[in-house]
Amino acid sequence: MRNILIGGAWPYANGSLHIGHIAGLLPGDVLARYHRAVGDNVFFVSGSDCHGTPVAIRAKQENKAPREVSDFYHEEFAECFQKLGFSYDVYTKTSCEEHKKFVKEFHRKLYESPYVYEKEAPQAYCDSCGSFLADRFVSGKCPKCGEDTRGDQCDACGSILDPETLSEPVCAICKKPVSFQKSKHLYIAVTRLQDELKALVDAHPGWRKNAIAFTNRYINDGLRDRALTRDLDWGIEVPKEGYENKTIYIWAENVLGYLSASKTAAEAVNADFHELWGKDAWHYYVHGKDNIPFHTIILPALLLGNGGGWHLPDRIVSSEYLTLEGRKISTSQNYAIWVKDLTDHYEADSIRYFFLAKGPEKKDADFSWREYVHSHNGELLGTYGNFVNRTLAFIVKYCDGIVPHGTEDPDIDKQIDHLFVSVGRQIENGAFKDGIGEIFEFAREANKFFDTKRPWVTRTTDKAECDNTLYQCVQIIAGLAVLLWPFLPFSSERVCGWLGIDSKWERQSVPGGYILPEIQILFQRIDKKVIEAETEKLASIF
């Protein structure tokens, strides 16, 4: 039994979640459900990122307090995750007292280390907005490639930047020119940790390829020291004399949410928090491509600099980008599919299936309504749902709802046993698309088995053969339901309930003579008219 920490990226609480967020975060729930099913101690944590410039600006635009804005979106996030079946042990927020207390204690110790120093440096200020700006809220021309960029990183050439080096710098919110004012801040000497960070990435070939490539690029291009504090009002107070009017820079406290949230989760079950962060634990970090440096450089640098012997990342599960009908998702232009709307109209397992089977796992992917409806009707319903319902409906109609007696088929048992090993390995390696693909290939073979055995014929010509076929099909359904539990928890829970089995990660059997309860259709068909209506709605934005 292992201690497993799974950290899902913390979304900014300044606007609603869109499908790109879900595509990157869903693998975390698959990991959590799988590791619980195999008997591990799982701590699946995340929360809403409530501090910093994005929330403060949104609050000013709406004439509200930053906490009011962040709390509103935090509640919306929590509801969306709940509807989609995210099984967080703790979903919290960076504005909660437990997180703020933990961060202050962590930073106090960090400031005592030889890696933290004071430096006066220019900080971007927007006269129009009346506030200092985080680096990512400064826009301009990249000094290296000349492309449009933001102040912290150029997406075009991948360079790490300082906002004062941009040409024609403007505020990303109001588009007005920014000025730079000198200000004293605390910095962490990331450059002095380069050898340790390089050793970390070299020791983990199992990270996603994009994480390895991006991290090596950052290191090879030359790391830069990062400010730990900022001249912003909305944030966690700096626990150091002389810094009473400053706050901890958002990037230097939000990633510490993995520690504060897991501490809360551990205390809730009387587990040893220090053991969870010790050498024998295993840690996954699940997020989108743009969050890679925060998990492979920033978080490890903070952990190393603090000197507390914290466990460093074992597996980086970083997705690629998701587009929408061939275009980049744009929240500013409302060109997005909002999760709160999607969950109101479509089944959670249908949404989960699309993003796990078709999502941006290892390369960029596109969401189109045509493909979504096809994946639901043609695969989820047409393959898995069809096999479950045709088998169980047949038993209800012709066997009085009683599972017929039969004999174990060693070939089928061997296939199911193999799937538990193979799919489990795929999940642990972050290959979710391959894992669910293997399961659905087995479901397609199961439908062929049903067709080949023709129980609708043998029902009257060879009852023993018919009974044996139905018995085998029920065992296959039991295997499919448990294998799909991490991926499709809602439908799996229903099927497991019908068959009287649990979610333990192993082949399970349903005895002959078992009486089925009332059976319902597993998935409802989506009307193809949805494609035209939803696509037209998006097209009208441009």
Coordinates of C-alpha atoms in Angstrom, one line a residue:
M1 CA 0.0 0.0 0.0
R2 CA 1.5 3.3 -1.2
N3 CA 1.0 6.9 -0.3
I4 CA -0.1 8.6 -3.5
L5 CA -0.4 12.4 -3.9
I6 CA -2.2 13.6 -7.0
G7 CA -2.1 17.4 -7.5
G8 CA -4.4 18.9 -10.0
A9 CA -3.6 22.4 -11.3
W10 CA -5.4 25.3 -9.5
P11 CA -7.6 27.3 -11.9
Y12 CA -7.6 31.1 -11.5
A13 CA -10.8 32.2 -9.8
N14 CA -11.4 35.2 -12.1
G15 CA -13.7 33.6 -14.6
S16 CA -15.6 30.4 -15.5
L17 CA -13.9 27.1 -16.4
H18 CA -13.9 26.2 -20.1
I19 CA -13.3 22.8 -21.7
G20 CA -9.6 23.4 -22.0
H21 CA -9.3 23.3 -18.2
I22 CA -11.2 20.0 -18.0
A23 CA -9.2 18.4 -20.8
G24 CA -6.0 19.0 -18.8
L25 CA -7.3 18.1 -15.3
L26 CA -9.4 14.9 -15.9
P27 CA -6.4 12.6 -15.8
G28 CA -6.0 13.4 -12.2
D29 CA -9.3 11.9 -11.3
V30 CA -8.6 8.8 -13.3
L31 CA -5.3 8.4 -11.4
A32 CA -7.1 8.9 -8.0
R33 CA -9.9 6.4 -8.7
Y34 CA -7.5 3.8 -10.0
H35 CA -5.1 4.1 -7.1
R36 CA -7.9 3.8 -4.7
A37 CA -9.2 0.7 -6.5
V38 CA -5.8 -1.0 -6.2
G39 CA -5.8 -0.2 -2.4
D40 CA -3.3 2.7 -2.2
N41 CA -3.7 5.6 0.2
V42 CA -4.7 8.4 -2.1
F43 CA -4.6 12.2 -1.5
F44 CA -6.2 13.9 -4.5
V45 CA -6.0 17.7 -3.9
S46 CA -6.5 20.9 -5.7
G47 CA -8.2 24.3 -5.2
S48 CA -9.0 27.7 -6.7
D49 CA -6.2 30.2 -7.2
C50 CA -7.7 33.2 -5.6
H51 CA -5.0 35.9 -5.2
G52 CA -3.0 38.1 -7.6
T53 CA -3.7 40.5 -10.4
P54 CA -6.3 38.5 -12.4
V55 CA -8.8 38.4 -9.6
A56 CA -8.0 42.0 -8.5
I57 CA -8.6 43.4 -12.0
R58 CA -11.9 41.4 -12.4
A59 CA -13.0 42.7 -9.0
K60 CA -12.3 46.3 -10.0
Q61 CA -14.2 45.9 -13.3
E62 CA -17.2 44.6 -11.4
N63 CA -16.9 47.1 -8.5
K64 CA -16.6 44.2 -6.0
A65 CA -14.0 43.1 -3.4
P66 CA -11.5 40.5 -4.7
R67 CA -12.6 38.0 -2.2
E68 CA -16.2 38.3 -3.4
V69 CA -15.2 37.6 -6.9
S70 CA -12.8 34.7 -6.1
D71 CA -15.4 33.1 -3.7
F72 CA -18.0 33.2 -6.4
Y73 CA -15.9 31.4 -9.0
H74 CA -14.5 29.0 -6.4
E75 CA -18.1 27.8 -5.6
E76 CA -18.8 27.6 -9.4
F77 CA -15.6 25.5 -9.9
A78 CA -16.4 23.2 -7.0
E79 CA -19.9 22.6 -8.4
C80 CA -18.5 21.9 -11.9
F81 CA -15.9 19.4 -10.6
Q82 CA -18.6 17.7 -8.5
K83 CA -20.9 17.3 -11.5
L84 CA -18.1 15.8 -13.6
G85 CA -17.2 13.3 -10.8
F86 CA -13.9 14.7 -9.7
S87 CA -13.2 12.7 -6.5
Y88 CA -11.0 15.3 -4.7
D89 CA -10.1 14.5 -1.1
V90 CA -9.7 18.2 -0.7
Y91 CA -10.7 21.0 -3.0
T92 CA -9.9 24.2 -1.3
K93 CA -8.8 27.8 -2.1
T94 CA -5.7 29.8 -1.7
S95 CA -7.6 32.5 0.3
C96 CA -8.5 30.0 3.1
E97 CA -6.8 30.4 6.5
E98 CA -5.2 27.0 6.4
H99 CA -3.3 27.7 3.2
K100 CA -2.3 31.2 4.2
K101 CA -0.9 30.0 7.6
F102 CA 1.0 27.1 5.9
V103 CA 2.5 29.4 3.2
K104 CA 3.7 32.0 5.8
E105 CA 5.4 29.3 7.8
F106 CA 7.0 27.8 4.7
H107 CA 8.2 31.2 3.6
R108 CA 9.7 32.1 7.0
K109 CA 11.9 29.1 6.8
L110 CA 12.6 29.8 3.1
Y111 CA 13.8 33.3 3.9
E112 CA 16.4 31.9 6.3
S113 CA 18.0 29.9 3.5
P114 CA 21.0 31.0 1.5
Y115 CA 18.8 31.0 -1.6
V116 CA 16.8 34.1 -0.8
Y117 CA 18.1 37.6 -1.1
E118 CA 16.8 41.2 -1.5
K119 CA 17.1 43.2 -4.7
E120 CA 15.7 46.4 -6.1
A121 CA 14.1 45.9 -9.5
P122 CA 11.7 47.6 -11.9
Q123 CA 8.0 46.6 -11.6
A124 CA 5.4 47.3 -14.2
Y125 CA 2.7 49.8 -13.1
C126 CA -0.5 50.7 -15.0
D127 CA -1.6 54.3 -14.4
S128 CA -5.0 53.5 -16.0
C129 CA -5.7 50.5 -13.9
G130 CA -4.1 52.1 -10.9
S131 CA -2.1 49.0 -9.9
F132 CA 1.1 47.1 -10.2
L133 CA 1.0 44.3 -12.7
A134 CA 2.1 40.7 -12.6
D135 CA 4.6 39.9 -15.4
R136 CA 2.0 37.9 -17.4
F137 CA -0.3 41.0 -17.5
V138 CA 2.3 43.0 -19.5
S139 CA 2.1 42.6 -23.2
G140 CA 4.6 43.7 -25.9
K141 CA 7.1 42.5 -28.5
C142 CA 9.5 39.8 -27.6
P143 CA 13.1 41.1 -27.5
K144 CA 14.4 37.8 -29.0
C145 CA 12.0 37.0 -31.8
G146 CA 9.9 40.1 -32.2
E147 CA 6.6 38.4 -31.9
D148 CA 3.7 39.6 -29.7
T149 CA 4.2 38.2 -26.2
R150 CA 3.4 38.6 -22.5
G151 CA 5.9 39.7 -20.0
D152 CA 6.8 36.4 -18.4
Q153 CA 7.2 34.0 -21.4
C154 CA 7.1 34.1 -25.2
D155 CA 4.9 31.4 -26.6
A156 CA 6.4 31.9 -30.1
C157 CA 10.0 31.2 -29.2
G158 CA 9.7 29.8 -25.7
S159 CA 12.0 32.4 -24.1
I160 CA 11.6 33.3 -20.4
L161 CA 11.3 37.1 -20.2
D162 CA 11.3 40.1 -17.9
P163 CA 8.5 42.6 -18.7
E164 CA 10.9 45.5 -18.7
T165 CA 12.7 43.9 -21.7
L166 CA 9.7 44.0 -24.0
S167 CA 9.3 46.5 -26.8
E168 CA 6.2 48.7 -26.6
P169 CA 5.0 47.3 -23.2
V170 CA 1.3 47.8 -22.5
C171 CA -1.1 46.6 -19.8
A172 CA -2.8 43.4 -21.0
I173 CA -6.1 44.5 -19.5
C174 CA -6.6 48.1 -20.7
K175 CA -4.0 48.1 -23.5
K176 CA -2.5 51.4 -22.2
P177 CA 1.3 51.9 -21.9
V178 CA 2.9 50.8 -18.6
S179 CA 5.7 52.5 -16.7
F180 CA 8.3 50.8 -14.5
Q181 CA 9.0 51.8 -11.0
K182 CA 11.9 50.6 -8.8
S183 CA 10.9 48.5 -5.8
K184 CA 12.7 46.3 -3.3
H185 CA 11.7 42.6 -3.2
L186 CA 12.8 39.2 -2.1
Y187 CA 14.2 36.9 -4.7
I188 CA 14.9 33.2 -4.8
A189 CA 18.2 32.2 -6.5
V190 CA 16.8 29.7 -8.9
T191 CA 20.1 29.9 -10.8
R192 CA 22.0 28.4 -7.8
L193 CA 19.6 25.4 -8.0
Q194 CA 20.3 24.7 -11.7
D195 CA 22.3 21.5 -11.1
E196 CA 19.6 20.0 -8.8
L197 CA 16.8 20.9 -11.2
K198 CA 18.7 19.4 -14.1
A199 CA 19.3 16.3 -12.1
L200 CA 15.6 16.1 -11.4
V201 CA 14.4 16.1 -15.0
D202 CA 17.2 13.7 -16.0
A203 CA 16.1 11.3 -13.3
H204 CA 12.5 11.2 -14.6
P205 CA 12.3 9.9 -18.1
G206 CA 8.6 9.0 -17.4
W207 CA 7.5 12.6 -17.4
R208 CA 5.5 13.7 -20.4
K209 CA 7.8 14.5 -23.4
N210 CA 6.6 18.1 -23.5
A211 CA 7.5 18.5 -19.8
I212 CA 11.0 17.1 -20.4
A213 CA 11.6 19.2 -23.5
F214 CA 10.3 22.4 -22.0
T215 CA 12.2 22.0 -18.8
N216 CA 15.4 21.3 -20.6
R217 CA 14.9 24.3 -22.8
Y218 CA 14.4 26.6 -19.8
I219 CA 17.5 25.2 -18.1
N220 CA 19.6 25.3 -21.3
D221 CA 18.5 28.9 -22.1
G222 CA 19.6 29.9 -18.6
L223 CA 17.4 30.0 -15.6
R224 CA 16.7 33.4 -13.9
D225 CA 16.1 34.2 -10.3
R226 CA 12.4 34.9 -9.5
A227 CA 10.8 37.5 -7.2
L228 CA 9.0 36.1 -4.2
T229 CA 7.2 39.3 -3.3
R230 CA 5.1 41.8 -5.1
D231 CA 3.5 45.3 -4.6
L232 CA 0.0 44.0 -4.7
D233 CA -2.8 44.4 -2.2
W234 CA -4.7 41.2 -2.8
G235 CA -2.5 38.3 -1.6
I236 CA -0.9 36.7 1.4
E237 CA 1.1 39.0 3.6
V238 CA 4.9 38.7 3.5
P239 CA 6.1 37.3 6.9
K240 CA 9.1 39.5 7.1
E241 CA 9.8 42.8 8.8
G242 CA 10.0 45.7 6.3
Y243 CA 7.6 44.0 3.8
E244 CA 4.3 44.9 5.5
N245 CA 3.0 46.6 2.4
K246 CA 3.8 43.8 0.0
T247 CA 2.3 40.3 -0.6
I248 CA 3.8 37.0 -1.6
Y249 CA 4.0 36.7 -5.4
I250 CA 1.1 34.4 -6.6
W251 CA 3.4 31.9 -8.2
A252 CA 5.4 31.5 -5.0
E253 CA 2.3 30.6 -3.0
N254 CA -0.2 28.9 -5.3
V255 CA 2.0 25.9 -6.0
L256 CA 2.4 25.5 -2.2
G257 CA -1.3 24.7 -2.2
Y258 CA -0.3 21.1 -2.9
L259 CA 1.3 21.0 0.5
S260 CA -1.3 22.9 2.4
A261 CA -4.2 21.0 0.9
S262 CA -2.5 17.6 1.3
K263 CA -1.8 18.5 5.0
T264 CA -5.6 19.1 5.4
A265 CA -6.4 15.9 3.7
A266 CA -3.9 13.9 5.7
E267 CA -5.1 15.3 9.0
A268 CA -8.7 14.4 8.1
V269 CA -7.8 10.7 8.0
N270 CA -5.1 10.8 10.8
A271 CA -2.4 10.1 8.2
D272 CA 1.2 11.3 8.6
F273 CA 1.7 14.4 6.5
H274 CA 5.4 14.2 6.6
E275 CA 5.3 10.5 5.4
L276 CA 3.1 11.7 2.5
W277 CA 5.9 14.1 1.6
G278 CA 8.7 11.6 2.4
K279 CA 10.9 9.5 0.2
D280 CA 8.6 6.5 -0.1
A281 CA 5.6 8.4 -1.4
W282 CA 4.7 8.8 -5.1
H283 CA 3.6 12.2 -6.5
Y284 CA 1.7 13.0 -9.7
Y285 CA 1.1 16.6 -11.0
V286 CA -1.6 17.0 -13.6
H287 CA -2.0 20.2 -15.6
G288 CA -1.9 21.9 -19.0
K289 CA 1.2 22.6 -21.1
D290 CA 1.4 26.3 -20.0
N291 CA 1.9 25.2 -16.4
I292 CA 4.9 23.0 -17.0
P293 CA 7.6 25.4 -15.6
F294 CA 5.6 26.0 -12.4
H295 CA 5.7 22.3 -11.7
T296 CA 9.1 21.3 -13.0
I297 CA 11.1 24.4 -12.0
I298 CA 9.3 26.7 -9.6
L299 CA 7.8 24.1 -7.2
P300 CA 11.0 22.1 -7.0
A301 CA 13.0 25.3 -6.4
L302 CA 10.8 26.3 -3.6
L303 CA 10.9 22.8 -2.0
L304 CA 14.7 22.6 -2.3
G305 CA 15.2 26.2 -1.1
N306 CA 13.0 25.6 2.0
G307 CA 15.3 22.7 3.0
G308 CA 12.6 20.6 4.6
G309 CA 13.5 17.5 2.7
W310 CA 10.3 17.7 0.7
H311 CA 9.4 15.0 -1.9
L312 CA 10.0 16.2 -5.4
P313 CA 7.7 15.5 -8.4
D314 CA 7.7 11.9 -9.6
R315 CA 5.4 12.1 -12.6
I316 CA 4.4 15.2 -14.6
V317 CA 1.2 14.7 -16.5
S318 CA 1.1 17.7 -18.7
S319 CA -1.5 17.9 -21.6
E320 CA -1.1 19.8 -24.9
Y321 CA -3.5 22.5 -26.1
L322 CA -7.1 22.1 -27.0
T323 CA -8.8 24.1 -29.8
L324 CA -12.5 24.6 -30.5
E325 CA -13.8 23.9 -33.9
G326 CA -10.3 24.5 -35.3
R327 CA -9.8 27.9 -33.5
K328 CA -8.0 28.9 -30.4
I329 CA -10.3 29.2 -27.4
S330 CA -10.7 32.9 -26.5
T331 CA -12.3 33.7 -23.2
S332 CA -12.1 37.5 -23.9
Q333 CA -14.2 37.0 -27.1
N334 CA -16.5 34.4 -25.4
Y335 CA -15.3 31.8 -27.9
A336 CA -15.4 28.9 -25.5
I337 CA -17.6 26.1 -24.2
W338 CA -18.1 26.8 -20.6
V339 CA -18.1 23.8 -18.3
K340 CA -21.0 25.0 -16.3
D341 CA -23.1 25.0 -19.5
L342 CA -21.8 21.7 -20.8
T343 CA -22.6 19.8 -17.6
D344 CA -26.2 21.2 -17.6
H345 CA -26.9 19.6 -21.0
Y346 CA -24.8 16.5 -21.4
E347 CA -24.0 13.4 -19.3
A348 CA -20.8 13.6 -17.2
D349 CA -19.4 10.3 -18.5
S350 CA -20.1 11.4 -22.1
I351 CA -17.9 14.5 -21.4
R352 CA -15.3 12.5 -19.6
Y353 CA -15.1 9.9 -22.4
F354 CA -14.5 12.5 -25.1
F355 CA -11.7 14.2 -23.3
L356 CA -10.0 11.0 -22.2
A357 CA -10.3 9.2 -25.5
K358 CA -9.9 12.2 -27.9
G359 CA -8.2 14.9 -25.8
P360 CA -4.8 16.6 -26.0
E361 CA -2.9 14.0 -24.1
K362 CA 0.3 14.0 -26.2
K363 CA -0.5 16.3 -29.0
D364 CA -2.9 19.2 -29.6
A365 CA -6.5 18.2 -30.1
D366 CA -9.6 19.9 -31.3
F367 CA -13.1 19.8 -29.9
S368 CA -15.9 19.8 -32.5
W369 CA -19.5 19.1 -31.9
R370 CA -19.6 16.7 -34.8
E371 CA -16.8 14.6 -33.3
Y372 CA -18.3 14.9 -29.8
V373 CA -21.7 13.5 -30.9
H374 CA -20.0 10.8 -32.9
S375 CA -17.9 9.7 -29.9
H376 CA -21.0 9.5 -27.7
N377 CA -23.4 7.9 -30.1
G378 CA -21.0 5.7 -32.0
E379 CA -18.6 4.6 -29.3
L380 CA -19.8 5.2 -25.8
L381 CA -23.4 4.3 -26.5
G382 CA -22.9 2.2 -29.6
T383 CA -20.1 0.0 -28.3
Y384 CA -20.2 -0.1 -24.5
G385 CA -23.7 0.9 -23.7
N386 CA -25.1 -1.3 -26.5
F387 CA -23.3 -4.4 -25.1
V388 CA -24.4 -3.8 -21.6
N389 CA -28.0 -3.1 -22.5
R390 CA -28.5 -5.8 -25.1
T391 CA -27.2 -8.5 -22.7
L392 CA -29.0 -7.4 -19.5
A393 CA -32.2 -6.6 -21.4
F394 CA -32.1 -10.1 -22.9
I395 CA -31.8 -11.7 -19.5
V396 CA -34.6 -9.6 -18.1
K397 CA -36.9 -10.5 -21.0
Y398 CA -36.1 -14.2 -21.5
C399 CA -34.6 -15.3 -18.2
D400 CA -36.9 -13.5 -15.7
G401 CA -34.0 -11.2 -14.8
I402 CA -31.9 -14.1 -13.4
V403 CA -28.3 -14.5 -14.5
P404 CA -28.1 -18.0 -16.1
H405 CA -25.7 -20.5 -14.8
G406 CA -22.6 -21.2 -16.9
T407 CA -19.0 -22.3 -16.7
E408 CA -15.9 -20.1 -16.6
D409 CA -14.2 -19.5 -20.0
P410 CA -10.4 -19.6 -19.4
D411 CA -9.8 -17.5 -22.5
I412 CA -12.2 -14.7 -21.5
D413 CA -10.8 -14.8 -18.0
K414 CA -7.3 -14.5 -19.3
Q415 CA -8.2 -11.5 -21.5
I416 CA -9.8 -9.7 -18.6
D417 CA -6.9 -10.5 -16.2
H418 CA -4.5 -9.2 -18.9
L419 CA -6.5 -6.0 -19.2
F420 CA -6.3 -5.2 -15.5
V421 CA -2.5 -5.5 -15.7
S422 CA -2.2 -3.6 -19.0
V423 CA -4.6 -0.8 -18.4
G424 CA -3.3 -0.3 -14.8
R425 CA 0.2 0.1 -16.3
Q426 CA -1.1 2.5 -18.9
I427 CA -2.8 4.7 -16.2
E428 CA 0.3 4.8 -14.0
N429 CA 2.3 5.8 -17.0
G430 CA -0.1 8.6 -17.9
A431 CA -1.3 6.9 -21.1
F432 CA -5.0 7.3 -20.5
K433 CA -6.0 7.3 -24.1
D434 CA -4.3 4.0 -24.7
G435 CA -5.8 2.6 -21.6
I436 CA -9.4 3.4 -22.4
G437 CA -8.7 2.4 -26.0
E438 CA -7.8 -1.1 -24.9
I439 CA -11.0 -1.4 -22.9
F440 CA -13.2 -0.3 -25.8
E441 CA -11.4 -2.7 -28.2
F442 CA -12.4 -5.5 -25.8
A443 CA -16.0 -4.1 -25.7
R444 CA -16.1 -4.3 -29.5
E445 CA -14.9 -7.9 -29.4
A446 CA -17.6 -8.6 -26.8
N447 CA -20.3 -7.4 -29.2
K448 CA -18.8 -9.7 -31.8
F449 CA -18.9 -12.5 -29.3
F450 CA -22.6 -11.8 -28.6
D451 CA -23.4 -11.7 -32.4
T452 CA -21.4 -14.9 -33.1
K453 CA -23.1 -16.9 -30.3
R454 CA -26.6 -15.7 -31.4
P455 CA -28.5 -16.2 -28.1
W456 CA -31.7 -15.1 -29.8
V457 CA -31.4 -18.3 -31.8
T458 CA -30.0 -20.7 -29.2
R459 CA -32.7 -19.5 -26.8
T460 CA -35.0 -22.0 -28.5
T461 CA -32.6 -24.4 -30.1
D462 CA -29.9 -25.0 -27.4
K463 CA -30.8 -23.5 -24.0
A464 CA -27.6 -24.7 -22.3
E465 CA -25.6 -22.9 -25.0
C466 CA -27.7 -19.7 -24.6
D467 CA -27.3 -19.7 -20.9
N468 CA -23.6 -20.1 -21.1
T469 CA -23.3 -17.3 -23.6
L470 CA -25.3 -14.9 -21.4
Y471 CA -23.3 -16.0 -18.3
Q472 CA -20.1 -15.2 -20.2
C473 CA -21.4 -11.8 -21.3
V474 CA -22.3 -10.9 -17.8
Q475 CA -18.8 -11.7 -16.6
I476 CA -17.4 -9.5 -19.4
I477 CA -19.8 -6.7 -18.4
A478 CA -18.5 -7.0 -14.8
G479 CA -14.9 -6.7 -16.1
L480 CA -15.7 -3.7 -18.3
A481 CA -17.5 -1.9 -15.5
V482 CA -14.6 -2.2 -13.1
L483 CA -12.0 -1.4 -15.7
L484 CA -13.9 1.7 -16.7
W485 CA -14.5 2.8 -13.1
P486 CA -11.6 5.3 -13.1
F487 CA -12.6 6.7 -16.5
L488 CA -16.4 6.6 -16.4
P489 CA -17.5 6.5 -12.8
F490 CA -21.2 7.3 -13.1
S491 CA -22.1 4.5 -15.5
S492 CA -19.7 2.1 -13.9
E493 CA -21.3 2.7 -10.5
R494 CA -24.7 1.9 -12.0
V495 CA -23.5 -1.3 -13.7
C496 CA -21.6 -2.4 -10.6
G497 CA -24.7 -1.8 -8.6
W498 CA -26.8 -3.9 -11.0
L499 CA -24.4 -6.8 -10.8
G500 CA -23.7 -6.5 -7.0
I501 CA -19.9 -6.0 -7.4
D502 CA -17.5 -3.4 -6.2
S503 CA -14.7 -1.3 -7.8
K504 CA -11.7 -3.3 -6.6
W505 CA -9.1 -3.5 -9.4
E506 CA -9.4 -7.2 -10.2
R507 CA -11.6 -9.5 -12.2
Q508 CA -14.9 -10.1 -10.4
S509 CA -17.5 -12.7 -11.1
V510 CA -21.3 -12.6 -11.0
P511 CA -22.8 -16.0 -9.9
G512 CA -25.4 -17.8 -11.9
G513 CA -28.7 -17.3 -10.2
Y514 CA -28.1 -13.7 -9.3
I515 CA -31.3 -11.7 -9.6
L516 CA -30.9 -8.4 -11.5
P517 CA -32.6 -5.3 -10.2
E518 CA -34.5 -3.0 -12.5
I519 CA -32.2 -2.2 -15.5
Q520 CA -32.3 1.1 -17.3
I521 CA -30.7 2.4 -20.5
L522 CA -27.1 3.2 -19.7
F523 CA -26.6 6.2 -22.1
Q524 CA -29.2 8.3 -24.0
R525 CA -28.6 9.1 -27.6
I526 CA -27.7 12.7 -28.5
D527 CA -29.9 14.1 -31.3
K528 CA -27.6 15.0 -34.3
K529 CA -29.4 18.3 -34.6
V530 CA -27.2 19.3 -31.7
I531 CA -24.3 19.5 -34.1
E532 CA -25.9 22.1 -36.3
A533 CA -27.2 24.2 -33.5
E534 CA -24.1 24.3 -31.3
T535 CA -21.7 24.8 -34.3
E536 CA -23.9 27.7 -35.5
K537 CA -23.8 29.3 -32.1
L538 CA -20.0 29.3 -32.1
A539 CA -19.8 30.5 -35.6
S540 CA -21.9 33.5 -34.8
I541 CA -19.2 34.8 -32.5
F542 CA -16.9 35.7 -35.4

